[in-house]
Tab-separated table of C-alpha atoms and ligand atoms in Angstrom:
chain	number	residue	atom	x	y	z
C	1	MET	CA	0.000	0.000	0.000
C	2	ARG	CA	2.844	2.371	0.895
C	3	ASN	CA	3.997	2.028	-2.678
C	4	TYR	CA	0.629	3.212	-4.045
C	5	LYS	CA	0.556	6.087	-1.586
C	6	ASN	CA	3.939	7.152	-2.913
C	7	ILE	CA	2.736	6.941	-6.491
C	8	PHE	CA	-0.293	9.087	-5.621
C	9	ALA	CA	1.945	11.555	-3.806
C	10	ASN	CA	4.310	11.785	-6.758
C	11	PHE	CA	1.963	11.648	-9.712
C	12	SER	CA	-1.556	12.734	-8.763
C	13	LEU	CA	-2.532	16.369	-8.606
C	14	PRO	CA	-3.211	16.867	-4.906
C	15	THR	CA	-6.878	17.877	-5.153
C	16	TYR	CA	-8.096	15.223	-2.706
C	17	SER	CA	-7.135	14.328	0.820
C	18	ARG	CA	-7.153	10.574	0.468
C	19	LEU	CA	-6.868	8.241	3.376
C	20	GLY	CA	-7.465	4.671	4.422
C	21	PRO	CA	-6.277	1.460	2.826
C	22	LEU	CA	-6.022	0.425	-0.809
C	23	PHE	CA	-9.377	-0.909	-1.902
C	24	VAL	CA	-9.299	-3.735	-4.381
C	25	LYS	CA	-12.803	-5.173	-4.556
C	26	GLY	CA	-16.410	-4.284	-3.880
C	27	ARG	CA	-19.648	-6.254	-3.751
C	28	GLY	CA	-22.987	-4.934	-2.543
C	29	SER	CA	-22.470	-2.838	0.581
C	30	TRP	CA	-18.987	-4.207	1.152
C	31	LEU	CA	-15.482	-3.199	0.124
C	32	TRP	CA	-12.298	-5.222	0.572
C	33	ASP	CA	-8.832	-3.802	1.023
C	34	SER	CA	-5.575	-5.283	-0.230
C	35	GLN	CA	-5.058	-7.047	3.121
C	36	GLY	CA	-8.400	-8.815	2.804
C	37	ARG	CA	-10.127	-6.657	5.439
C	38	LYS	CA	-13.845	-6.021	4.875
C	39	TYR	CA	-15.462	-2.596	5.180
C	40	LEU	CA	-19.166	-1.856	5.398
C	41	ASP	CA	-19.791	0.994	2.947
C	42	LEU	CA	-22.818	3.056	3.947
C	43	PHE	CA	-21.802	5.874	1.603
C	44	PRO	CA	-20.974	3.948	-1.554
C	45	GLY	CA	-19.444	6.042	-4.282
C	46	TRP	CA	-20.508	9.312	-2.671
C	47	GLY	CA	-24.111	8.561	-3.588
C	48	VAL	CA	-23.255	7.047	-6.973
C	49	SER	CA	-23.383	3.310	-6.301
C	50	ILE	CA	-27.110	3.085	-5.571
C	51	LEU	CA	-27.108	-0.644	-6.307
C	52	GLY	CA	-24.027	-1.279	-4.210
C	53	HIS	CA	-20.646	-2.187	-5.620
C	54	SER	CA	-20.361	-4.272	-8.772
C	55	HIS	CA	-23.983	-5.296	-9.143
C	56	PRO	CA	-23.835	-8.517	-11.216
C	57	ARG	CA	-26.439	-7.337	-13.717
C	58	ILE	CA	-24.566	-4.066	-14.333
C	59	ALA	CA	-21.325	-6.010	-14.733
C	60	LYS	CA	-23.027	-8.341	-17.207
C	61	VAL	CA	-24.518	-5.657	-19.460
C	62	LEU	CA	-21.283	-3.670	-19.394
C	63	GLY	CA	-19.412	-6.757	-20.582
C	64	GLU	CA	-21.942	-7.491	-23.328
C	65	GLN	CA	-22.122	-3.888	-24.482
C	66	ALA	CA	-18.331	-3.463	-24.412
C	67	ARG	CA	-18.044	-6.394	-26.803
C	68	ARG	CA	-20.757	-4.983	-29.095
C	69	LEU	CA	-20.193	-1.206	-29.210
C	70	VAL	CA	-18.571	1.067	-26.630
C	71	HIS	CA	-18.646	4.534	-28.116
C	72	LEU	CA	-20.406	6.341	-30.897
C	73	PRO	CA	-20.220	10.051	-31.661
C	74	ASN	CA	-23.377	12.036	-31.127
C	75	ASN	CA	-23.902	12.787	-34.816
C	76	LEU	CA	-24.883	9.118	-35.236
C	77	PHE	CA	-27.785	7.119	-33.795
C	78	SER	CA	-27.483	4.504	-31.078
C	79	ALA	CA	-30.437	2.487	-29.810
C	80	GLU	CA	-29.168	2.556	-26.229
C	81	GLN	CA	-29.138	6.350	-25.951
C	82	ALA	CA	-32.549	6.677	-27.615
C	83	LEU	CA	-34.106	4.122	-25.270
C	84	LEU	CA	-32.568	5.762	-22.225
C	85	ALA	CA	-33.834	9.230	-23.188
C	86	ARG	CA	-37.317	7.756	-23.647
C	87	GLU	CA	-37.123	5.914	-20.323
C	88	ILE	CA	-36.151	9.038	-18.372
C	89	SER	CA	-38.845	11.081	-20.065
C	90	LYS	CA	-41.526	8.432	-19.473
C	91	ARG	CA	-40.596	8.121	-15.807
C	92	SER	CA	-40.441	11.858	-15.118
C	93	PHE	CA	-42.367	14.433	-17.172
C	94	PRO	CA	-42.798	15.018	-20.920
C	95	SER	CA	-39.262	16.040	-21.754
C	96	LYS	CA	-36.222	15.805	-23.996
C	97	VAL	CA	-32.866	14.721	-22.666
C	98	PHE	CA	-29.229	15.662	-23.234
C	99	PHE	CA	-26.509	13.377	-21.875
C	100	GLY	CA	-23.221	14.370	-20.297
C	101	ASN	CA	-20.691	12.706	-18.037
C	102	SER	CA	-20.911	14.370	-14.647
C	103	GLY	CA	-23.261	16.329	-12.436
C	104	ALA	CA	-21.382	19.550	-13.042
C	105	GLU	CA	-21.568	19.064	-16.787
C	106	ALA	CA	-25.344	18.702	-16.667
C	107	ILE	CA	-25.563	21.817	-14.482
C	108	GLU	CA	-23.529	23.674	-17.116
C	109	GLY	CA	-26.113	22.553	-19.658
C	110	ALA	CA	-28.920	23.868	-17.449
C	111	ILE	CA	-27.135	27.221	-17.143
C	112	LYS	CA	-26.646	27.455	-20.900
C	113	PHE	CA	-30.248	26.496	-21.525
C	114	SER	CA	-31.394	29.208	-19.097
C	115	ARG	CA	-29.275	31.810	-20.875
C	116	LEU	CA	-30.830	30.767	-24.150
C	117	TYR	CA	-34.307	30.937	-22.645
C	118	GLY	CA	-33.639	34.469	-21.398
C	119	GLN	CA	-32.738	35.623	-24.939
C	120	ASN	CA	-29.919	37.864	-23.683
C	121	LYS	CA	-32.421	39.970	-21.747
C	122	ARG	CA	-32.830	37.834	-18.636
C	123	PHE	CA	-29.808	35.859	-17.504
C	124	GLU	CA	-29.779	35.755	-13.696
C	125	ILE	CA	-30.198	32.463	-11.873
C	126	ILE	CA	-31.201	32.332	-8.223
C	127	THR	CA	-29.470	29.664	-6.145
C	128	PHE	CA	-29.663	28.953	-2.427
C	129	LYS	CA	-27.323	29.330	0.548
C	130	ASN	CA	-25.393	26.132	1.255
C	131	SER	CA	-26.178	24.661	-2.150
C	132	PHE	CA	-23.689	22.544	-4.028
C	133	HIS	CA	-23.795	22.143	-7.808
C	134	GLY	CA	-20.258	21.124	-8.797
C	135	ARG	CA	-16.761	22.412	-9.499
C	136	THR	CA	-16.730	23.597	-13.105
C	137	PHE	CA	-16.960	27.352	-13.487
C	138	GLY	CA	-20.688	27.701	-14.064
C	139	ALA	CA	-21.598	25.069	-11.458
C	140	LEU	CA	-19.141	26.614	-9.003
C	141	SER	CA	-20.601	30.064	-9.580
C	142	ALA	CA	-24.042	28.601	-8.870
C	143	THR	CA	-22.805	26.977	-5.655
C	144	ALA	CA	-23.694	29.312	-2.803
C	145	GLN	CA	-20.834	28.393	-0.471
C	146	LYS	CA	-17.887	30.731	-0.141
C	147	LYS	CA	-15.318	28.102	0.777
C	148	TYR	CA	-15.400	26.480	-2.666
C	149	LYS	CA	-15.194	29.722	-4.625
C	150	GLU	CA	-12.792	32.017	-2.799
C	151	CYS	CA	-9.623	31.084	-4.694
C	152	PHE	CA	-11.170	31.161	-8.139
C	153	ARG	CA	-12.644	34.603	-8.603
C	154	PRO	CA	-13.762	36.198	-10.821
C	155	LEU	CA	-16.538	33.693	-11.321
C	156	LEU	CA	-19.295	33.562	-13.903
C	157	PRO	CA	-21.644	36.524	-13.385
C	158	GLY	CA	-25.407	36.203	-13.156
C	159	PHE	CA	-25.984	34.235	-9.963
C	160	ARG	CA	-27.835	35.561	-6.928
C	161	GLU	CA	-28.105	33.781	-3.594
C	162	ALA	CA	-31.310	33.472	-1.594
C	163	GLU	CA	-31.829	31.851	1.801
C	164	PHE	CA	-32.993	28.241	1.567
C	165	ASN	CA	-36.576	27.578	2.688
C	166	ASP	CA	-37.372	31.299	2.848
C	167	PHE	CA	-39.836	32.562	0.256
C	168	GLY	CA	-39.426	36.173	1.400
C	169	SER	CA	-35.687	35.968	0.771
C	170	PHE	CA	-36.356	34.528	-2.689
C	171	LYS	CA	-38.691	37.414	-3.502
C	172	ARG	CA	-36.086	39.940	-2.342
C	173	THR	CA	-33.449	38.260	-4.508
C	174	LEU	CA	-35.510	38.477	-7.684
C	175	SER	CA	-34.775	41.063	-10.325
C	176	LYS	CA	-36.092	41.890	-13.772
C	177	LYS	CA	-33.228	39.799	-15.098
C	178	THR	CA	-34.138	36.594	-13.238
C	179	VAL	CA	-34.563	33.770	-15.728
C	180	ALA	CA	-34.269	30.669	-13.543
C	181	VAL	CA	-34.173	29.187	-10.081
C	182	LEU	CA	-31.802	26.302	-9.364
C	183	LEU	CA	-32.732	24.242	-6.321
C	184	GLU	CA	-31.631	21.067	-4.558
C	185	LEU	CA	-34.786	19.730	-2.917
C	186	ILE	CA	-32.526	18.213	-0.301
C	187	GLN	CA	-29.180	19.958	-0.004
C	188	GLY	CA	-26.717	17.098	0.267
C	189	GLU	CA	-23.230	18.461	0.650
C	190	GLY	CA	-24.670	21.548	2.370
C	191	GLY	CA	-25.810	19.497	5.350
C	192	VAL	CA	-28.804	17.328	4.322
C	193	ASN	CA	-31.293	20.210	4.499
C	194	VAL	CA	-34.759	19.242	3.313
C	195	ALA	CA	-36.814	21.810	1.405
C	196	ASP	CA	-40.157	22.511	2.955
C	197	LYS	CA	-43.190	21.292	0.983
C	198	ASN	CA	-45.193	24.508	1.067
C	199	TYR	CA	-42.139	26.570	0.253
C	200	VAL	CA	-41.358	24.472	-2.828
C	201	ARG	CA	-44.948	24.671	-4.034
C	202	GLN	CA	-45.006	28.421	-3.518
C	203	LEU	CA	-41.725	28.786	-5.362
C	204	ARG	CA	-42.872	26.576	-8.210
C	205	LYS	CA	-46.127	28.482	-8.605
C	206	TYR	CA	-44.356	31.823	-8.561
C	207	CYS	CA	-41.871	30.675	-11.226
C	208	PHE	CA	-44.705	29.401	-13.399
C	209	ASN	CA	-46.603	32.688	-13.165
C	210	LYS	CA	-43.533	34.801	-13.923
C	211	ASN	CA	-42.085	32.581	-16.651
C	212	ILE	CA	-39.010	31.777	-14.572
C	213	LEU	CA	-37.478	28.341	-15.164
C	214	PHE	CA	-37.768	26.043	-12.157
C	215	ILE	CA	-34.683	23.810	-12.233
C	216	VAL	CA	-34.159	20.975	-9.762
C	217	ASP	CA	-30.704	19.549	-9.173
C	218	GLU	CA	-31.430	15.874	-8.532
C	219	VAL	CA	-27.825	14.746	-8.910
C	220	GLN	CA	-27.926	13.344	-5.392
C	221	THR	CA	-31.656	12.986	-4.672
C	222	GLY	CA	-32.665	11.381	-7.973
C	223	MET	CA	-32.952	7.688	-8.880
C	224	GLY	CA	-34.881	6.527	-5.850
C	225	ARG	CA	-32.778	7.936	-3.026
C	226	THR	CA	-35.755	9.482	-1.218
C	227	GLY	CA	-38.281	6.712	-1.893
C	228	LYS	CA	-39.703	8.214	-5.084
C	229	LEU	CA	-37.821	7.807	-8.338
C	230	PHE	CA	-37.221	11.562	-8.369
C	231	CYS	CA	-37.373	13.734	-5.284
C	232	TYR	CA	-39.614	16.395	-6.885
C	233	GLN	CA	-42.335	13.723	-6.936
C	234	ASN	CA	-42.542	14.039	-3.142
C	235	TYR	CA	-43.628	17.652	-3.561
C	236	GLY	CA	-46.510	17.519	-6.024
C	237	VAL	CA	-44.656	19.853	-8.407
C	238	VAL	CA	-43.132	19.345	-11.838
C	239	PRO	CA	-39.928	21.169	-12.777
C	240	ASP	CA	-39.063	22.764	-16.113
C	241	ILE	CA	-35.602	21.223	-15.989
C	242	MET	CA	-34.164	18.348	-13.967
C	243	VAL	CA	-30.492	17.488	-13.650
C	244	LEU	CA	-29.522	13.874	-12.948
C	245	SER	CA	-26.209	12.111	-12.491
C	246	LYS	CA	-24.676	9.975	-9.672
C	247	GLY	CA	-27.143	7.057	-9.353
C	248	LEU	CA	-28.274	7.226	-12.983
C	249	GLY	CA	-25.430	4.950	-14.072
C	250	ALA	CA	-24.952	3.284	-10.663
C	251	GLY	CA	-21.205	3.694	-11.116
C	252	VAL	CA	-20.591	4.531	-14.744
C	253	PRO	CA	-20.118	8.245	-15.476
C	254	ILE	CA	-23.289	9.680	-16.951
C	255	SER	CA	-25.497	12.693	-16.405
C	256	ALA	CA	-28.722	13.928	-17.916
C	257	LEU	CA	-30.184	17.337	-18.555
C	258	VAL	CA	-33.932	16.775	-18.726
C	259	VAL	CA	-35.887	19.657	-20.255
C	260	ARG	CA	-39.667	20.047	-20.449
C	261	LYS	CA	-40.763	19.159	-23.971
C	262	LYS	CA	-42.663	22.396	-24.538
C	263	ILE	CA	-39.526	24.522	-24.251
C	264	ALA	CA	-36.913	22.011	-25.428
C	265	SER	CA	-36.939	23.026	-29.060
C	266	ILE	CA	-35.374	26.451	-28.406
C	267	ILE	CA	-31.989	24.699	-28.382
C	268	LYS	CA	-30.718	23.942	-31.869
C	269	PRO	CA	-28.068	21.648	-33.355
C	270	GLY	CA	-24.594	23.003	-32.705
C	271	MET	CA	-25.498	24.983	-29.592
C	272	HIS	CA	-24.322	22.367	-27.100
C	273	ALA	CA	-22.462	19.053	-27.217
C	274	SER	CA	-20.475	16.457	-25.313
C	275	THR	CA	-18.134	14.004	-27.024
C	276	PHE	CA	-18.669	11.147	-24.582
C	277	GLY	CA	-22.215	12.001	-23.497
C	278	GLY	CA	-24.655	9.068	-23.564
C	279	SER	CA	-22.359	6.544	-25.212
C	280	PRO	CA	-23.864	3.111	-25.894
C	281	LEU	CA	-21.839	1.702	-22.982
C	282	VAL	CA	-23.068	4.060	-20.263
C	283	SER	CA	-26.589	4.310	-21.680
C	284	ARG	CA	-26.915	0.531	-21.577
C	285	ALA	CA	-25.826	0.524	-17.938
C	286	ALA	CA	-28.337	3.259	-17.049
C	287	LEU	CA	-31.137	1.392	-18.825
C	288	GLU	CA	-30.287	-1.638	-16.729
C	289	VAL	CA	-30.405	0.529	-13.589
C	290	PHE	CA	-34.021	1.441	-14.364
C	291	LYS	CA	-34.859	-2.233	-14.924
C	292	ILE	CA	-33.210	-3.285	-11.672
C	293	LEU	CA	-34.982	-0.555	-9.716
C	294	GLU	CA	-38.270	-1.949	-11.009
C	295	GLU	CA	-37.616	-5.695	-10.922
C	296	GLU	CA	-35.871	-5.738	-7.552
C	297	LYS	CA	-38.560	-3.437	-6.072
C	298	ILE	CA	-35.906	-1.045	-4.866
C	299	LEU	CA	-38.234	1.852	-4.071
C	300	LYS	CA	-40.131	-0.385	-1.647
C	301	ASN	CA	-36.834	-1.231	0.002
C	302	VAL	CA	-35.992	2.476	0.278
C	303	ALA	CA	-39.306	3.131	2.046
C	304	LYS	CA	-38.675	0.257	4.453
C	305	LEU	CA	-34.985	0.902	5.101
C	306	GLY	CA	-35.435	4.666	5.167
C	307	LYS	CA	-37.843	4.251	8.054
C	308	HIS	CA	-35.555	1.737	9.731
C	309	MET	CA	-32.588	4.134	9.436
C	310	ARG	CA	-34.639	6.916	10.998
C	311	ASP	CA	-35.789	4.669	13.835
C	312	ARG	CA	-32.227	3.577	14.514
C	313	ALA	CA	-31.047	7.185	14.360
C	314	ALA	CA	-33.791	8.269	16.761
C	315	SER	CA	-32.885	5.642	19.351
C	316	LEU	CA	-29.208	6.470	18.872
C	317	ALA	CA	-30.001	10.129	19.516
C	318	LYS	CA	-31.761	9.191	22.772
C	319	ASN	CA	-28.659	7.464	24.105
C	320	THR	CA	-26.030	9.779	22.652
C	321	PRO	CA	-26.524	13.463	23.443
C	322	VAL	CA	-23.990	14.550	20.770
C	323	ILE	CA	-26.704	14.087	18.130
C	324	LYS	CA	-28.576	17.377	17.838
C	325	GLU	CA	-30.878	16.679	14.929
C	326	ILE	CA	-31.807	13.953	12.458
C	327	LYS	CA	-32.294	15.218	8.921
C	328	GLY	CA	-33.135	13.800	5.528
C	329	GLU	CA	-35.627	11.711	3.651
C	330	GLY	CA	-35.664	8.075	2.532
C	331	MET	CA	-32.143	6.672	2.480
C	332	MET	CA	-30.470	10.064	2.674
C	333	LEU	CA	-29.753	10.692	6.317
C	334	GLY	CA	-27.832	13.456	8.057
C	335	LEU	CA	-27.003	13.327	11.743
C	336	GLU	CA	-26.255	16.820	12.961
C	337	LEU	CA	-23.754	16.557	15.788
C	338	ASP	CA	-22.695	19.135	18.327
C	339	ILE	CA	-19.112	18.009	17.751
C	340	PRO	CA	-17.125	18.012	14.483
C	341	SER	CA	-18.137	15.041	12.343
C	342	TYR	CA	-14.748	14.413	10.708
C	343	PRO	CA	-13.174	12.646	13.727
C	344	VAL	CA	-16.271	10.442	13.873
C	345	PHE	CA	-15.808	9.578	10.200
C	346	LEU	CA	-12.141	8.675	10.907
C	347	LYS	CA	-13.046	6.501	13.879
C	348	ALA	CA	-15.711	4.746	11.833
C	349	LEU	CA	-13.215	4.048	9.054
C	350	GLY	CA	-10.857	2.561	11.639
C	351	LYS	CA	-13.653	0.247	12.707
C	352	GLY	CA	-14.394	-0.805	9.139
C	353	LEU	CA	-17.368	1.474	8.454
C	354	ILE	CA	-17.558	4.077	5.694
C	355	VAL	CA	-19.873	7.048	6.229
C	356	ASN	CA	-19.348	10.699	5.299
C	357	SER	CA	-18.606	13.903	7.126
C	358	THR	CA	-19.927	17.097	5.573
C	359	HIS	CA	-20.548	20.709	6.483
C	360	ASP	CA	-18.372	20.516	9.634
C	361	ASN	CA	-20.766	18.687	11.911
C	362	ILE	CA	-23.009	16.526	9.750
C	363	LEU	CA	-22.528	12.792	9.524
C	364	ARG	CA	-24.058	11.683	6.262
C	365	VAL	CA	-25.315	8.150	5.664
C	366	MET	CA	-26.461	7.252	2.129
C	367	PRO	CA	-26.341	3.463	1.786
C	368	ALA	CA	-26.925	1.516	-1.405
C	369	LEU	CA	-30.666	1.437	-2.039
C	370	ASN	CA	-30.631	-2.370	-2.114
C	371	SER	CA	-28.960	-2.684	1.308
C	372	THR	CA	-30.432	-4.920	3.977
C	373	VAL	CA	-31.653	-4.311	7.518
C	374	LYS	CA	-28.637	-6.338	8.627
C	375	ASP	CA	-26.199	-3.946	6.881
C	376	ILE	CA	-27.906	-0.922	8.390
C	377	ASP	CA	-27.980	-2.428	11.877
C	378	LYS	CA	-24.329	-3.334	11.695
C	379	GLY	CA	-23.445	0.220	10.685
C	380	PHE	CA	-25.567	1.800	13.397
C	381	ASN	CA	-24.095	-0.513	16.031
C	382	ILE	CA	-20.637	0.754	15.096
C	383	LEU	CA	-21.828	4.364	15.139
C	384	GLU	CA	-23.406	3.796	18.536
C	385	ASP	CA	-20.099	2.487	19.867
C	386	ILE	CA	-18.276	5.549	18.572
C	387	LEU	CA	-20.777	8.262	19.433
C	388	SER	CA	-21.552	7.022	22.937
C	389	ALA	CA	-17.877	7.513	23.773
C	390	PHE	CA	-18.123	11.286	23.209
H	1	LIG	C1	-26.461	18.150	-5.824
H	1	LIG	C2	-25.197	18.028	-6.624
H	1	LIG	N1	-25.103	18.657	-7.808
H	1	LIG	C3	-24.008	18.575	-8.558
H	1	LIG	C4	-22.921	17.827	-8.153
H	1	LIG	C5	-21.692	17.761	-9.014
H	1	LIG	O1	-21.554	16.491	-9.550
H	1	LIG	P1	-20.145	16.013	-10.173
H	1	LIG	O2	-19.197	15.867	-9.038
H	1	LIG	O3	-20.484	14.708	-10.830
H	1	LIG	O4	-19.735	17.041	-11.137
H	1	LIG	C6	-22.960	17.161	-6.925
H	1	LIG	C7	-21.811	16.383	-6.460
H	1	LIG	O5	-21.690	15.981	-5.339
H	1	LIG	C8	-24.142	17.251	-6.144
H	1	LIG	O6	-24.240	16.634	-4.960
């Protein structure tokens, strides 16, 4: 392992603080390191690996597709991409889809689409305090958290920040130039903050009346995480644009910009593109994800395990006063601690459990959606051990 650490130190741009062992294998909710030690991963792939590690059906279709056709440029037709676009549209709202490779790339697409929609007259996008939309320049400019942006100014102009869950603040942030609102219905990186139902409905209605695009960033909340296929479906609203990534490919890099059909045709050939976007390989994997979600009744499991996670968290909070609040929805859980969460994350890793520390004092748990009660219980037992010692 030391050897690999040296190679990283010498040859990788130091953008990440990596730690822990060298992982060599994953299956379901488990990872194995090079010494054969097992780790329970309750934050697989940072929200990407919704079906756990190396789901056999994903492995199988990737193998088949790799032997048939891996890549095709986007000026040619592939069945896989067409079927995936149709699947997303059928499962969400009447829409047309553009494929990219990462969450940030799809956010960039949403920003460009908004600019186009505003016809050079309206170009401002309202985003929300503590949001996170990615690291590319547009996505970073949209991210309303100083710590990510400080070193990179000047950023892209045209973003205004409103308080989350505060309609009055939104109204005060509006201007004649507002063309869109970009919202995470549950802020993930920003601390697992759940948008209030009435607030979202009010916001949606206002946007509709004023011809402002209502864009939801479902990079983290999409693909079943909250118990519905898409989180907006919990709110009784329909967005104009939805951005998907992470769980869409359950591990392969893919993102989707999903635009309401009625407005989709304002974008014309040549205005936007992505060389790798929606290749036959990744599209085939994403199609299989939809099938697995259905056939393995994953949303039912999310409802059951989501409740179980909350119950476990609630009893943990009773016995461990360091837990201040339990936040989240479905299988997206944030434990707000009154101590920093990073040392807890480190202790958990030492005990063979992977969770996540975000926003200073939030412990984030986002297990694979096909986990079992046994996995969850094992993880919570370890957390109980750690947290009761504080
Ligand atoms: C809500 C949200 N949007 C966008 C992104 C950016 O995605 P990516 O890292 O794939 O660019 C993330 C990443 O964590 C995210 O959580």
